[in-house]
Amino acid sequence: MTAKMSSFNRGGVVAAGAVLMAAMTACSGGGAGTPQPQPQPAGPQISNPKDVASADLCSLVPADVAASAGLAPNGQMDDGPKIGDSEPACSWHSADGKDTFRLSALTDRSITTYYDSRSQYPDFQELTIAGHPAVRANDADPKQSGACSLFLGTKDGQVVHAFTTQVNITDPCATSQKALEGSVPSWPAAK
């Protein structure tokens, strides 16, 4: 009886092991019929893409929008020195000349670049501006430094950089955000 029981126990252990292996394979997703999760696109989606690459930068902020943000109605292309590989920009100034709002198109990167680099910015905040993903990304607190950078995703591979400086510091980010909120809807649609 002992020999028969021993043989039965070994067979039961083998059968139990086979069932356990099958269950582990099914749970781990390793079976041939198990659907695999589909990779999700990285970064935020842009549902209403705009293309500002070929637009006149100074036409991107309508006169009434600039005025409502406390700026002169017409912008002028920056003719000052460029820093590194900075892109051309259009600038609007306040009536007293103490505040400046600059707008440039960055056609070599996506908004995901900034989401992925958030740890590099002591002042970082995710935003939605006029339905577009945007970030506030600064090396210092804008309410102390008087300078604020906002980056808005216009389409895949294109970002608009809005940069405001203030001499009498109030909230430079508010000026950038107000100018963008009023302007983005009028920008050319991406084809």
PDB file of N, CA and C in Angstrom, residues 1 11 14 29 33 55 103-104 114 116-117 125 146 169 184:
ATOM      1  N   MET A   1       0.820  -1.171   0.000  1.00  0.00           N
ATOM      2  CA  MET A   1       0.000   0.000   0.000  1.00  0.00           C
ATOM      3  C   MET A   1       0.863   1.233   0.000  1.00  0.00           C
ATOM      4  N   GLY A  11       2.514  11.328  -8.832  1.00  0.00           N
ATOM      5  CA  GLY A  11       1.676  11.690  -9.980  1.00  0.00           C
ATOM      6  C   GLY A  11       0.848  12.933  -9.681  1.00  0.00           C
ATOM      7  N   VAL A  14       3.108  16.017  -9.799  1.00  0.00           N
ATOM      8  CA  VAL A  14       3.411  16.378 -11.184  1.00  0.00           C
ATOM      9  C   VAL A  14       2.204  17.070 -11.813  1.00  0.00           C
ATOM     10  N   GLY A  29       0.511  36.810 -18.800  1.00  0.00           N
ATOM     11  CA  GLY A  29       0.327  37.355 -20.147  1.00  0.00           C
ATOM     12  C   GLY A  29       1.202  36.673 -21.166  1.00  0.00           C
ATOM     13  N   GLY A  33      -2.797  33.456 -26.653  1.00  0.00           N
ATOM     14  CA  GLY A  33      -4.082  34.113 -26.879  1.00  0.00           C
ATOM     15  C   GLY A  33      -4.330  35.310 -25.982  1.00  0.00           C
ATOM     16  N   ALA A  55       4.043  81.497 -40.232  1.00  0.00           N
ATOM     17  CA  ALA A  55       3.279  82.718 -39.954  1.00  0.00           C
ATOM     18  C   ALA A  55       4.202  83.869 -39.571  1.00  0.00           C
ATOM     19  N   LEU A 103       7.354  86.426 -28.253  1.00  0.00           N
ATOM     20  CA  LEU A 103       6.766  85.205 -28.767  1.00  0.00           C
ATOM     21  C   LEU A 103       7.672  84.634 -29.852  1.00  0.00           C
ATOM     22  N   SER A 104       8.002  83.347 -29.740  1.00  0.00           N
ATOM     23  CA  SER A 104       8.813  82.694 -30.769  1.00  0.00           C
ATOM     24  C   SER A 104       8.277  81.293 -31.022  1.00  0.00           C
ATOM     25  N   TYR A 114       9.307  69.210 -22.540  1.00  0.00           N
ATOM     26  CA  TYR A 114       9.229  69.935 -21.269  1.00  0.00           C
ATOM     27  C   TYR A 114       8.610  69.073 -20.174  1.00  0.00           C
ATOM     28  N   ASP A 116       8.943  65.907 -19.940  1.00  0.00           N
ATOM     29  CA  ASP A 116       9.991  64.957 -19.577  1.00  0.00           C
ATOM     30  C   ASP A 116      11.143  65.604 -18.806  1.00  0.00           C
ATOM     31  N   SER A 117      11.253  66.934 -18.866  1.00  0.00           N
ATOM     32  CA  SER A 117      12.364  67.643 -18.214  1.00  0.00           C
ATOM     33  C   SER A 117      11.921  68.428 -16.982  1.00  0.00           C
ATOM     34  N   GLN A 125       4.869  73.958 -13.913  1.00  0.00           N
ATOM     35  CA  GLN A 125       3.440  73.709 -13.753  1.00  0.00           C
ATOM     36  C   GLN A 125       2.848  73.319 -15.098  1.00  0.00           C
ATOM     37  N   GLY A 146      10.694  88.293 -11.920  1.00  0.00           N
ATOM     38  CA  GLY A 146      10.108  89.198 -12.905  1.00  0.00           C
ATOM     39  C   GLY A 146      10.149  88.658 -14.318  1.00  0.00           C
ATOM     40  N   ILE A 169       7.543  94.155 -10.750  1.00  0.00           N
ATOM     41  CA  ILE A 169       7.053  92.778 -10.786  1.00  0.00           C
ATOM     42  C   ILE A 169       5.668  92.655 -10.167  1.00  0.00           C
ATOM     43  N   VAL A 184      -4.327  82.173 -29.441  1.00  0.00           N
ATOM     44  CA  VAL A 184      -4.261  80.826 -30.018  1.00  0.00           C
ATOM     45  C   VAL A 184      -5.447  80.507 -30.936  1.00  0.00           C
TER      46      VAL A 184
END
